[in-house]
Amino acid sequence: MKALEAEFVKGFVRMCSDGWEQGWHERNGGNLSYRIKEEEIQSIKKDLKFDAPWQEIGTSVPQLAKEFFLVTGSGKFMRNVPLDPEANICIVELDDKGEKFRIVWGLVNGGRPTSELPTHLMNHEVKKIASGGKHRVIYHAHCTNLIALTFVLPLKDEVFTRELWESATECPVVFPAGVGVVEWMVPGGKDIAVATSRLMKKYDVAVWAHHGLFCSGEDFDITFGLMHTVEKAAEILVKVLSIRPDKLQTIEPEGFRQLARDFKVTLPEEFLYNK
Ligand code: 13P
Ligand code: ZN
């Protein structure tokens, strides 16, 4: 089968287009990666070419050695992915140490995978282990409201988690582990990848201050839905804070404990502090 006919490629392309429609991907902002299943890569093997040079990832992900990933290209616009997938996304294979990659499909007009490849791969490695192999999607978006909050809320996991949870009742059910926050750092390298993947051991969501958000999930729907839920909660909070600086009423810690019991989720007490 041709890669473009494969369901996982179609799902990936649709997610890029959905993110663009949300307004999260100005210019080349944001990137997406998918850890391809063995049977999926076998189904398109005839469409792959194994003659491109190996290149350094810039970090080491030994637990992902020899795996294949579908990723957006660096400098490519999400808006253009559905119009010409082969020119804007690519499949990379990792070497047997998890230190190098080579392009085996896509980016037909040249280019390289996203500059955030180190963060994507280090997140994949952490989430593969933590989820017993279930997580396959890492998504980075420049969500407007969430970014706005990083200028006015303290950059602490417990503050972002609690404020987002309070903003919409579904939030603690959708991301019960909470969200982690990375203070402002230069993007595109190993340092921010290490800081982000450390948080991803605990959370499925990592905020990059004054930049955007990383989400991890099992499939495209779950991961897109997670990004959407976090950004919707951020939008509500931005609106609340724009009306007045304090809330007249909100969901209280005891309410979260009741929610946890009824929806059978574990909400860590560290986020249910008295204000
Ligand atoms: P890329 O175009 O290299 O994917 O970079 C976009 C981005 O959002 C960097 O954080
Ligand atoms: Zn970015």
XYZ file of N, CA and C and ligand atoms in Angstrom:
836
model
N 0.842 -1.199 0.000
C 0.000 0.000 0.000
C 0.883 1.258 0.000
N 0.386 2.297 -0.640
C 1.059 3.606 -0.594
C 0.870 4.213 0.798
N 1.891 4.922 1.260
C 1.794 5.512 2.603
C 0.549 6.393 2.732
N 0.257 7.143 1.666
C -0.871 8.084 1.754
C -2.218 7.385 1.888
N -2.253 6.076 1.571
C -3.513 5.323 1.701
C -3.695 4.755 3.103
N -2.631 4.758 3.900
C -2.689 4.132 5.231
C -3.531 4.978 6.192
N -4.318 4.300 7.029
C -5.214 5.012 7.956
C -4.433 5.894 8.924
N -3.250 5.427 9.368
C -2.520 6.242 10.344
C -2.006 7.533 9.717
N -1.692 7.487 8.422
C -1.253 8.716 7.744
C -2.448 9.652 7.571
N -3.594 9.075 7.208
C -4.798 9.912 7.058
C -5.188 10.569 8.384
N -5.093 9.811 9.466
C -5.435 10.353 10.792
C -4.491 11.472 11.201
N -3.207 11.293 10.873
C -2.179 12.291 11.186
C -2.466 13.592 10.429
N -2.761 13.434 9.129
C -3.012 14.601 8.270
C -4.257 15.347 8.764
N -5.290 14.588 9.121
C -6.517 15.222 9.616
C -6.247 16.013 10.896
N -5.398 15.469 11.761
C -5.103 16.172 13.024
C -4.383 17.494 12.750
N -3.452 17.489 11.787
C -2.760 18.740 11.428
C -3.774 19.779 10.966
N -4.715 19.331 10.147
C -5.715 20.233 9.607
C -6.666 20.729 10.710
N -7.044 19.827 11.627
C -7.920 20.220 12.746
C -7.229 21.269 13.629
N -5.933 21.085 13.879
C -5.185 22.034 14.711
C -5.090 23.396 14.036
N -4.868 23.377 12.725
C -4.827 24.629 11.964
C -6.157 25.367 12.093
N -7.263 24.616 11.965
C -8.590 25.250 12.035
C -8.875 25.840 13.415
N -8.229 25.314 14.450
C -8.404 25.871 15.787
C -7.617 27.175 15.984
N -6.698 27.466 15.047
C -5.884 28.682 15.207
C -4.651 28.477 16.070
N -4.231 27.229 16.209
C -3.083 26.935 17.071
C -1.762 26.901 16.305
N -1.808 27.077 14.970
C -0.597 26.840 14.166
C -0.323 27.966 13.187
N -0.059 29.162 13.747
C 0.372 30.263 12.889
C 1.672 29.871 12.174
N 1.809 30.260 10.943
C 3.038 30.001 10.175
C 3.447 28.528 10.346
N 4.698 28.282 10.820
C 5.117 26.880 11.023
C 4.975 26.453 12.486
N 4.212 27.223 13.260
C 4.090 26.932 14.697
C 3.487 25.561 14.972
N 4.078 24.855 15.912
C 3.585 23.550 16.354
C 4.129 22.410 15.513
N 4.016 21.212 16.034
C 4.507 20.006 15.341
C 3.839 18.775 15.945
N 3.892 17.670 15.171
C 3.173 16.454 15.563
C 4.041 15.242 15.238
N 3.995 14.230 16.106
C 4.700 12.983 15.799
C 3.862 11.788 16.250
N 4.043 10.681 15.515
C 3.296 9.447 15.788
C 4.253 8.263 15.750
N 4.265 7.455 16.814
C 5.103 6.244 16.867
C 4.351 5.124 16.146
N 4.879 4.746 14.980
C 4.160 3.840 14.062
C 4.223 2.396 14.558
N 3.069 1.699 14.457
C 3.019 0.288 14.863
C 3.758 -0.574 13.835
N 4.273 -1.697 14.313
C 5.025 -2.618 13.451
C 4.212 -3.032 12.222
N 2.939 -3.414 12.443
C 2.122 -3.867 11.309
C 1.816 -2.719 10.339
N 1.763 -1.496 10.871
C 1.501 -0.339 9.999
C 2.702 -0.067 9.097
N 3.904 -0.169 9.664
C 5.091 0.107 8.844
C 5.256 -1.005 7.804
N 4.944 -2.252 8.196
C 5.021 -3.363 7.234
C 4.074 -3.133 6.062
N 2.886 -2.577 6.342
C 1.859 -2.417 5.298
C 2.261 -1.408 4.224
N 3.236 -0.521 4.539
C 3.635 0.492 3.542
C 5.110 0.348 3.147
N 5.720 -0.764 3.544
C 7.176 -0.926 3.386
C 7.649 -0.703 1.934
N 6.825 -1.124 0.967
C 7.228 -0.979 -0.446
C 7.334 0.483 -0.876
N 6.706 1.368 -0.103
C 6.702 2.795 -0.444
C 7.865 3.548 0.233
N 8.681 2.816 1.009
C 9.759 3.465 1.764
C 11.093 3.311 1.034
N 11.995 4.290 1.239
C 13.343 4.221 0.645
C 14.369 4.312 1.768
N 15.336 3.399 1.706
C 16.291 3.299 2.821
C 17.693 3.766 2.411
N 17.761 4.795 1.540
C 19.074 5.249 1.070
C 19.467 6.651 1.557
N 18.631 7.264 2.381
C 18.974 8.616 2.882
C 20.039 8.499 3.967
N 20.863 9.558 4.136
C 21.926 9.491 5.153
C 21.374 9.519 6.579
N 22.103 8.834 7.485
C 21.763 8.908 8.909
C 22.181 10.272 9.435
N 21.364 10.840 10.302
C 21.665 12.150 10.895
C 21.504 12.056 12.409
N 22.238 12.927 13.109
C 22.166 12.931 14.579
C 20.807 13.461 15.043
N 20.208 12.790 16.033
C 18.967 13.302 16.635
C 19.288 14.495 17.540
N 20.461 14.430 18.195
C 20.818 15.492 19.146
C 20.546 15.073 20.580
N 20.052 13.852 20.742
C 19.880 13.266 22.056
C 19.828 11.752 21.856
N 19.670 11.022 22.949
C 19.720 9.572 22.841
C 18.421 8.976 23.392
N 17.760 8.119 22.595
C 16.496 7.486 23.010
C 16.581 5.973 22.757
N 17.434 5.276 23.552
C 17.693 3.854 23.276
C 16.431 2.975 23.309
N 15.436 3.368 24.099
C 14.211 2.548 24.175
C 13.368 2.632 22.893
N 13.760 3.541 21.991
C 13.013 3.685 20.727
C 13.837 3.200 19.531
N 14.967 2.545 19.810
C 15.854 2.086 18.736
C 15.069 1.303 17.688
N 15.367 1.579 16.423
C 14.791 0.886 15.249
C 13.299 1.148 15.032
N 12.706 2.051 15.822
C 11.284 2.346 15.599
C 11.134 3.389 14.489
N 9.908 3.484 13.969
C 9.584 4.430 12.892
C 8.576 5.457 13.417
N 8.759 6.711 12.982
C 7.884 7.803 13.421
C 7.426 8.627 12.219
N 6.154 9.004 12.252
C 5.634 9.963 11.283
C 5.693 11.329 11.956
N 6.361 12.299 11.333
C 6.550 13.611 11.971
C 6.369 14.745 10.959
N 5.988 15.912 11.479
C 5.906 17.092 10.614
C 7.314 17.619 10.327
N 7.447 18.307 9.193
C 8.750 18.841 8.809
C 9.029 20.178 9.480
N 10.315 20.463 9.692
C 10.694 21.742 10.297
C 10.434 22.881 9.323
N 9.824 23.931 9.825
C 9.524 25.091 8.977
C 8.319 24.885 8.075
N 7.708 23.725 8.133
C 6.521 23.455 7.312
C 5.278 23.956 8.036
N 4.290 24.379 7.272
C 3.076 24.953 7.844
C 2.019 23.849 8.000
N 1.426 23.737 9.199
C 0.341 22.759 9.410
C -0.754 22.952 8.361
N -0.989 24.204 8.015
C -2.025 24.538 7.047
C -1.813 23.806 5.707
N -0.533 23.544 5.369
C -0.222 22.934 4.080
C -0.182 21.407 4.114
N -0.215 20.818 5.303
C -0.092 19.352 5.389
C -1.188 18.630 4.603
N -2.482 18.986 4.781
C -3.511 18.271 4.003
C -3.433 18.564 2.504
N -2.868 19.712 2.123
C -2.791 20.073 0.695
C -1.704 19.280 -0.016
N -0.619 18.974 0.685
C 0.495 18.246 0.081
C 1.284 17.494 1.172
N 0.711 16.385 1.665
C 1.358 15.677 2.791
C 2.802 15.271 2.489
N 3.055 14.763 1.284
C 4.404 14.244 0.979
C 5.492 15.308 1.028
N 5.089 16.591 0.876
C 6.078 17.670 0.905
C 6.256 18.257 2.299
N 5.340 17.938 3.214
C 5.340 18.632 4.507
C 5.540 17.732 5.723
N 5.419 16.420 5.536
C 5.638 15.486 6.651
C 6.586 14.379 6.183
N 7.095 13.600 7.119
C 7.995 12.513 6.727
C 7.923 11.366 7.731
N 8.407 10.210 7.262
C 8.602 9.078 8.173
C 10.102 8.952 8.411
N 10.495 8.867 9.690
C 11.907 8.636 10.016
C 12.057 7.288 10.711
N 13.202 6.678 10.438
C 13.579 5.429 11.112
C 14.717 5.770 12.077
N 14.709 5.193 13.266
C 15.823 5.404 14.205
C 16.825 4.258 14.081
N 18.087 4.555 14.368
C 19.124 3.518 14.263
C 19.086 2.574 15.481
N 20.000 1.618 15.515
C 19.919 0.587 16.557
C 20.383 1.055 17.935
N 20.855 2.308 18.020
C 21.201 2.858 19.341
C 20.191 3.923 19.790
N 19.352 4.360 18.862
C 18.425 5.455 19.193
C 19.148 6.789 19.265
N 20.179 6.950 18.425
C 20.933 8.212 18.430
C 20.870 8.938 17.087
N 20.515 8.193 16.039
C 20.446 8.789 14.697
C 19.101 8.467 14.057
N 18.731 9.298 13.045
C 17.519 9.017 12.280
C 17.840 9.139 10.794
N 16.996 8.516 9.962
C 17.056 8.789 8.527
C 15.630 8.865 7.988
N 15.457 9.708 6.970
C 14.135 9.899 6.378
C 13.899 8.769 5.369
N 12.792 8.045 5.538
C 12.501 6.925 4.627
C 11.286 7.192 3.734
N 10.586 8.277 4.013
C 9.430 8.668 3.186
C 9.133 10.143 3.427
N 8.645 10.834 2.391
C 8.138 12.202 2.543
C 9.201 13.276 2.403
N 8.807 14.517 2.723
C 9.647 15.710 2.514
C 10.294 15.655 1.123
N 9.448 15.433 0.115
C 9.940 15.184 -1.247
C 10.667 16.383 -1.847
N 10.388 17.587 -1.329
C 11.099 18.767 -1.829
C 12.259 19.156 -0.924
N 12.675 18.240 -0.070
C 13.782 18.491 0.854
C 13.279 18.973 2.205
N 14.212 19.020 3.156
C 13.855 19.467 4.504
C 14.251 18.441 5.538
N 13.901 18.735 6.773
C 14.236 17.834 7.873
C 13.057 17.789 8.842
N 13.039 16.784 9.711
C 11.935 16.718 10.683
C 11.951 17.936 11.607
N 10.836 18.155 12.277
C 10.694 19.285 13.212
C 11.934 19.518 14.072
N 12.208 20.782 14.324
C 13.330 21.147 15.202
C 13.091 20.657 16.633
N 11.844 20.318 16.950
C 11.533 19.789 18.285
C 11.631 18.261 18.331
N 12.301 17.662 17.342
C 12.435 16.192 17.341
C 13.016 15.647 18.659
N 14.059 16.305 19.248
C 14.556 15.770 20.531
C 13.458 15.706 21.596
N 12.634 16.751 21.720
C 11.560 16.729 22.724
C 10.523 15.665 22.377
N 10.124 15.599 21.101
C 9.138 14.580 20.711
C 9.644 13.184 21.062
N 10.887 12.883 20.681
C 11.378 11.518 20.889
C 11.614 11.216 22.364
N 12.130 12.178 23.114
C 12.328 11.914 24.551
C 10.979 11.745 25.253
N 9.966 12.510 24.829
C 8.615 12.307 25.376
C 8.081 10.929 24.991
N 8.261 10.543 23.726
C 7.804 9.211 23.290
C 8.447 8.108 24.132
N 9.739 8.279 24.400
C 10.446 7.237 25.152
C 9.858 7.106 26.565
N 9.689 8.244 27.229
C 9.136 8.249 28.587
C 7.707 7.694 28.597
N 6.883 8.133 27.646
C 5.475 7.721 27.644
C 5.307 6.264 27.213
N 6.188 5.792 26.323
C 6.131 4.378 25.929
C 6.310 3.501 27.167
N 7.295 3.852 27.983
C 7.568 3.072 29.198
C 6.425 3.242 30.202
N 6.035 4.494 30.460
C 5.024 4.763 31.502
C 3.659 4.170 31.153
N 3.343 4.071 29.854
C 1.998 3.611 29.456
C 2.001 2.148 29.016
N 3.127 1.478 29.178
C 3.215 0.085 28.724
C 3.041 -0.020 27.205
N 3.528 0.985 26.483
C 3.491 0.943 25.014
C 2.250 1.542 24.392
N 1.290 1.983 25.214
C 0.016 2.464 24.645
C 0.119 3.856 24.007
N 0.866 4.760 24.631
C 0.930 6.125 24.068
C 1.744 6.148 22.780
N 1.195 6.817 21.762
C 1.864 6.853 20.452
C 1.920 8.244 19.834
N 1.206 9.208 20.419
C 1.105 10.524 19.780
C 1.672 11.596 20.711
N 2.551 12.441 20.165
C 3.032 13.620 20.878
C 2.702 14.836 20.002
N 2.048 15.828 20.619
C 1.523 16.968 19.859
C 1.955 18.264 20.531
N 2.512 19.162 19.742
C 2.914 20.480 20.233
C 2.119 21.540 19.489
N 1.423 22.418 20.239
C 0.629 23.473 19.614
C 0.861 24.794 20.333
N 0.623 25.881 19.612
C 0.764 27.233 20.166
C -0.633 27.752 20.497
N -1.219 27.238 21.578
C -2.595 27.575 21.957
C -2.628 28.951 22.617
N -3.417 29.848 22.041
C -3.400 31.263 22.428
C -3.688 31.505 23.910
N -4.783 30.948 24.420
C -5.200 31.268 25.788
C -4.256 30.682 26.835
N -3.798 29.470 26.553
C -2.863 28.844 27.489
C -1.570 29.666 27.552
N -1.100 30.108 26.395
C 0.117 30.940 26.370
C -0.131 32.225 27.168
N -1.294 32.835 26.986
C -1.619 34.077 27.710
C -1.510 33.856 29.228
N -2.002 32.713 29.690
C -1.969 32.436 31.138
C -0.553 32.358 31.681
N 0.418 31.977 30.832
C 1.797 31.826 31.325
C 2.431 33.182 31.658
N 1.719 34.287 31.338
C 2.219 35.614 31.715
C 1.628 36.095 33.037
N 0.548 35.447 33.493
C -0.118 35.987 34.687
C -0.254 34.997 35.846
N -0.106 33.710 35.574
C -0.155 32.735 36.671
C 1.267 32.373 37.077
N 1.507 32.078 38.367
C 2.826 31.560 38.761
C 3.134 30.287 37.969
N 4.381 30.139 37.520
C 4.739 28.994 36.656
C 4.984 27.748 37.511
N 3.923 27.284 38.144
C 4.017 26.117 39.037
C 2.979 25.085 38.622
N 3.373 23.813 38.655
C 2.466 22.724 38.263
C 1.151 22.802 39.044
N 1.275 23.025 40.373
C 0.061 22.970 41.209
C -0.886 24.125 40.908
N -0.352 25.267 40.499
C -1.221 26.419 40.191
C -1.924 26.192 38.845
N -1.173 25.816 37.818
C -1.795 25.584 36.500
C -2.818 24.452 36.573
N -2.450 23.372 37.257
C -3.369 22.236 37.348
C -4.671 22.655 38.020
N -4.549 23.281 39.190
C -5.745 23.646 39.957
C -6.604 24.660 39.203
N -5.985 25.670 38.607
C -6.761 26.710 37.912
C -7.470 26.140 36.688
N -6.784 25.236 35.956
C -7.431 24.632 34.774
C -8.540 23.675 35.218
N -8.305 22.896 36.242
C -9.341 21.994 36.765
C -10.585 22.782 37.164
N -10.382 23.935 37.826
C -11.536 24.732 38.295
C -12.313 25.331 37.131
N -11.659 25.465 35.971
C -12.284 26.182 34.855
C -13.330 25.371 34.110
N -13.315 24.065 34.233
C -14.336 23.246 33.561
C -14.406 21.899 34.272
N -15.601 21.484 34.631
C -15.790 20.278 35.447
C -15.173 19.034 34.822
N -15.125 18.969 33.471
C -14.575 17.776 32.824
C -13.047 17.677 32.973
N -12.394 18.812 33.276
C -10.920 18.822 33.250
C -10.257 17.785 34.160
N -10.642 17.708 35.444
C -9.975 16.703 36.285
C -10.207 15.267 35.812
N -11.290 15.040 35.073
C -11.547 13.693 34.550
C -10.685 13.434 33.304
N -10.476 14.484 32.499
C -9.706 14.328 31.251
C -8.192 14.302 31.521
N -7.745 15.125 32.472
C -6.301 15.051 32.818
C -6.123 14.998 34.334
N -6.489 13.822 34.916
C -6.445 13.659 36.378
C -5.047 13.778 36.971
N -4.010 13.489 36.185
C -2.642 13.576 36.733
C -2.188 15.029 36.863
N -2.886 15.957 36.171
C -2.509 17.364 36.224
C -1.647 17.777 35.047
N -1.088 18.985 35.125
C -0.202 19.468 34.066
C 1.112 19.949 34.674
N 2.178 19.771 33.927
C 3.497 20.244 34.354
C 3.838 21.534 33.632
N 4.724 22.320 34.237
C 5.095 23.609 33.641
C 6.614 23.704 33.492
N 7.049 24.010 32.276
C 8.469 24.266 32.004
C 8.640 25.778 31.914
N 9.505 26.344 32.752
C 9.765 27.787 32.679
C 10.338 28.122 31.308
N 10.367 29.394 30.953
C 10.819 29.746 29.607
C 12.239 29.226 29.354
N 12.400 28.574 28.226
C 13.714 28.057 27.813
C 13.824 28.243 26.308
N 15.053 28.203 25.796
C 15.248 28.223 24.348
C 14.710 26.898 23.797
N 13.806 26.953 22.786
C 13.262 25.700 22.246
C 14.223 25.046 21.243
N 13.877 23.828 20.851
C 14.570 23.193 19.732
C 15.829 22.420 20.093
N 16.085 22.169 21.352
C 17.320 21.449 21.679
C 17.121 20.393 22.740
N 18.261 19.882 23.211
C 18.214 18.784 24.172
C 17.774 19.249 25.566
N 18.192 20.476 25.985
C 17.887 20.920 27.352
C 16.381 20.977 27.608
N 15.657 21.568 26.667
C 14.205 21.676 26.853
C 13.554 20.291 26.706
N 14.179 19.429 25.919
C 13.678 18.049 25.768
C 13.810 17.295 27.089
N 14.938 17.484 27.768
C 15.161 16.804 29.057
C 14.157 17.325 30.088
N 13.989 18.654 30.146
C 13.066 19.252 31.126
C 11.629 18.784 30.867
N 11.235 18.717 29.600
C 9.853 18.343 29.263
C 9.611 16.865 29.537
N 10.549 16.029 29.133
C 10.332 14.584 29.295
C 10.352 14.190 30.775
N 11.057 14.973 31.594
C 11.024 14.718 33.037
C 9.590 14.911 33.562
N 8.930 15.958 33.097
C 7.537 16.209 33.514
C 6.585 15.160 32.941
N 6.897 14.688 31.728
C 6.010 13.726 31.063
C 5.995 12.353 31.752
N 6.965 12.132 32.645
C 6.904 10.890 33.448
C 5.671 10.920 34.337
N 5.272 12.108 34.750
C 4.178 12.281 35.698
C 2.879 12.710 35.029
N 2.980 13.524 33.990
C 1.804 14.139 33.358
C 1.680 13.738 31.889
N 0.464 13.994 31.317
C 0.278 13.868 29.862
C 0.327 15.238 29.182
N 0.467 16.283 29.986
C 0.440 17.661 29.470
C 1.615 18.439 30.047
N 2.377 19.108 29.186
C 3.453 19.975 29.665
C 3.330 21.342 29.003
N 3.272 22.371 29.846
C 3.180 23.751 29.377
C 4.592 24.281 29.133
N 4.782 24.952 28.009
C 6.037 25.679 27.769
C 5.724 27.162 27.933
N 6.257 27.772 28.981
C 5.927 29.177 29.272
C 6.210 30.068 28.068
N 5.257 30.940 27.769
C 5.358 31.939 26.693
C 5.616 31.299 25.331
N 5.186 30.040 25.172
C 5.442 29.343 23.916
C 4.264 28.444 23.498
N 3.861 27.499 24.336
C 2.802 26.579 23.903
C 2.655 25.405 24.841
N 2.285 24.274 24.247
C 1.866 23.133 25.047
C 2.294 21.840 24.351
N 2.665 20.834 25.132
C 2.884 19.475 24.615
C 1.852 18.550 25.243
N 1.240 17.690 24.437
C 0.315 16.688 24.947
C 0.731 15.321 24.434
N 0.458 14.303 25.256
C 0.744 12.921 24.867
C -0.530 12.106 24.990
N -0.706 11.132 24.075
C -1.896 10.291 24.170
C -1.770 9.015 23.363
N -2.807 8.175 23.496
C -2.779 6.855 22.864
C -3.042 6.928 21.361
N -3.922 7.853 20.964
C -4.230 7.967 19.524
C -4.487 9.433 19.182
N -4.804 9.693 17.914
C -4.963 11.079 17.468
C -6.151 11.750 18.168
N -7.285 11.039 18.270
C -8.482 11.632 18.892
C -8.215 12.013 20.341
N -7.651 11.081 21.092
C -7.421 11.320 22.527
C -6.453 12.495 22.722
N -5.418 12.539 21.920
C -4.391 13.571 22.103
C -4.900 14.941 21.660
N -5.613 14.967 20.530
C -6.200 16.236 20.081
C -7.244 16.705 21.096
N -8.064 15.768 21.577
C -9.099 16.090 22.556
C -8.516 16.639 23.848
N -7.354 16.116 24.230
C -6.676 16.600 25.438
C -6.221 18.049 25.233
N -5.560 18.306 24.102
C -5.113 19.675 23.798
C -6.310 20.620 23.790
N -7.402 20.179 23.172
C -8.604 21.001 23.018
C -9.213 21.313 24.384
N -9.245 20.307 25.263
C -9.839 20.483 26.596
C -9.012 21.458 27.433
N -7.690 21.302 27.389
C -6.811 22.197 28.156
C -6.960 23.632 27.646
N -6.952 23.801 26.331
C -7.040 25.149 25.763
C -8.416 25.772 26.013
N -9.472 24.949 25.982
C -10.820 25.466 26.279
C -10.883 25.954 27.721
N -10.316 25.187 28.651
C -10.289 25.593 30.059
C -9.498 26.894 30.209
N -8.378 26.992 29.479
C -7.569 28.216 29.534
C -8.368 29.404 29.008
N -9.150 29.180 27.966
C -9.971 30.268 27.394
C -11.003 30.751 28.423
N -11.618 29.803 29.130
C -12.602 30.175 30.149
C -11.927 31.002 31.246
N -10.742 30.561 31.665
C -10.039 31.281 32.736
C -9.627 32.687 32.282
N -9.157 32.792 31.036
C -8.805 34.116 30.508
C -10.037 35.025 30.536
N -11.195 34.479 30.180
C -12.419 35.293 30.182
C -12.810 35.689 31.600
N -12.715 34.735 32.523
C -13.053 35.029 33.927
C -12.139 36.140 34.455
N -10.829 35.982 34.237
C -9.865 36.969 34.746
C -10.034 38.326 34.054
N -10.596 38.301 32.839
C -10.806 39.559 32.116
C -12.029 40.297 32.651
N -12.972 39.546 33.238
C -14.176 40.177 33.792
C -13.860 40.804 35.153
N -13.198 40.014 36.005
C -12.796 40.529 37.324
C -11.653 39.656 37.856
N -10.832 40.202 38.731
C -9.614 39.466 39.131
C -9.863 38.280 40.060
N -11.049 38.246 40.687
C -11.311 37.145 41.620
C -12.587 36.421 41.210
N -12.710 35.153 41.639
C -13.917 34.380 41.327
C -14.905 34.530 42.485
N -16.180 34.672 42.179
C -17.192 34.729 43.249
C -17.457 33.341 43.801
N -17.425 32.345 42.926
C -17.576 30.952 43.358
C -16.823 30.055 42.378
N -16.478 28.856 42.854
C -15.711 27.923 42.010
C -15.916 26.499 42.520
N -15.256 25.544 41.889
C -15.298 24.160 42.392
C -14.291 24.072 43.543
N -14.745 23.621 44.694
C -13.898 23.570 45.895
C -13.208 22.197 45.994
N -12.144 22.107 46.804
C -11.433 20.819 46.937
C -12.368 19.641 47.221
N -13.380 19.843 48.085
C -14.282 18.732 48.411
C -15.071 18.307 47.171
N -15.409 19.256 46.315
C -16.100 18.945 45.056
C -15.240 18.050 44.175
N -13.930 18.349 44.099
C -13.028 17.502 43.301
C -12.950 16.087 43.882
N -12.972 16.006 45.230
C -12.898 14.662 45.852
C -14.154 13.855 45.521
N -15.318 14.517 45.527
C -16.572 13.827 45.159
C -16.522 13.375 43.693
N -16.025 14.279 42.847
C -15.896 13.982 41.409
C -15.003 12.760 41.205
N -13.883 12.735 41.929
C -12.928 11.627 41.812
C -13.602 10.304 42.163
N -14.414 10.326 43.232
C -15.108 9.090 43.640
C -16.081 8.645 42.559
N -16.928 9.567 42.074
C -17.971 9.204 41.108
C -17.402 8.806 39.752
N -16.342 9.483 39.311
C -15.780 9.204 37.979
C -14.600 8.236 38.043
N -14.335 7.730 39.255
C -13.295 6.715 39.453
C -11.940 7.138 38.871
N -11.537 8.363 39.227
C -10.192 8.827 38.879
C -9.468 9.182 40.175
N -8.147 9.136 40.115
C -7.345 9.525 41.279
C -6.864 10.949 41.064
N -7.237 11.855 41.967
C -6.774 13.240 41.886
C -5.790 13.482 43.028
N -4.511 13.693 42.706
C -3.502 13.849 43.766
C -3.857 14.992 44.720
N -3.724 14.728 46.017
C -4.055 15.725 47.047
C -3.192 16.990 46.920
N -1.991 16.848 46.297
C -1.117 18.027 46.185
C -1.779 19.172 45.413
N -2.823 18.828 44.602
C -3.512 19.876 43.835
C -4.789 20.352 44.522
N -5.155 19.723 45.644
C -6.413 20.065 46.310
C -6.157 20.866 47.589
N -5.175 21.737 47.535
C -4.813 22.579 48.685
C -5.895 23.637 48.930
N -5.938 24.107 50.194
C -6.837 25.224 50.519
C -6.192 26.519 50.081
N -6.978 27.365 49.415
C -6.412 28.636 48.944
C -6.531 29.722 50.009
P 9.323 23.444 13.531
O 8.837 24.187 12.313
O 10.792 23.145 13.455
O 8.464 22.237 13.813
O 9.172 24.440 14.774
C 7.942 24.974 15.116
C 7.803 25.182 16.574
O 6.690 25.293 17.069
C 9.009 25.239 17.426
O 8.690 25.134 18.776
Zn 6.627 25.769 19.193
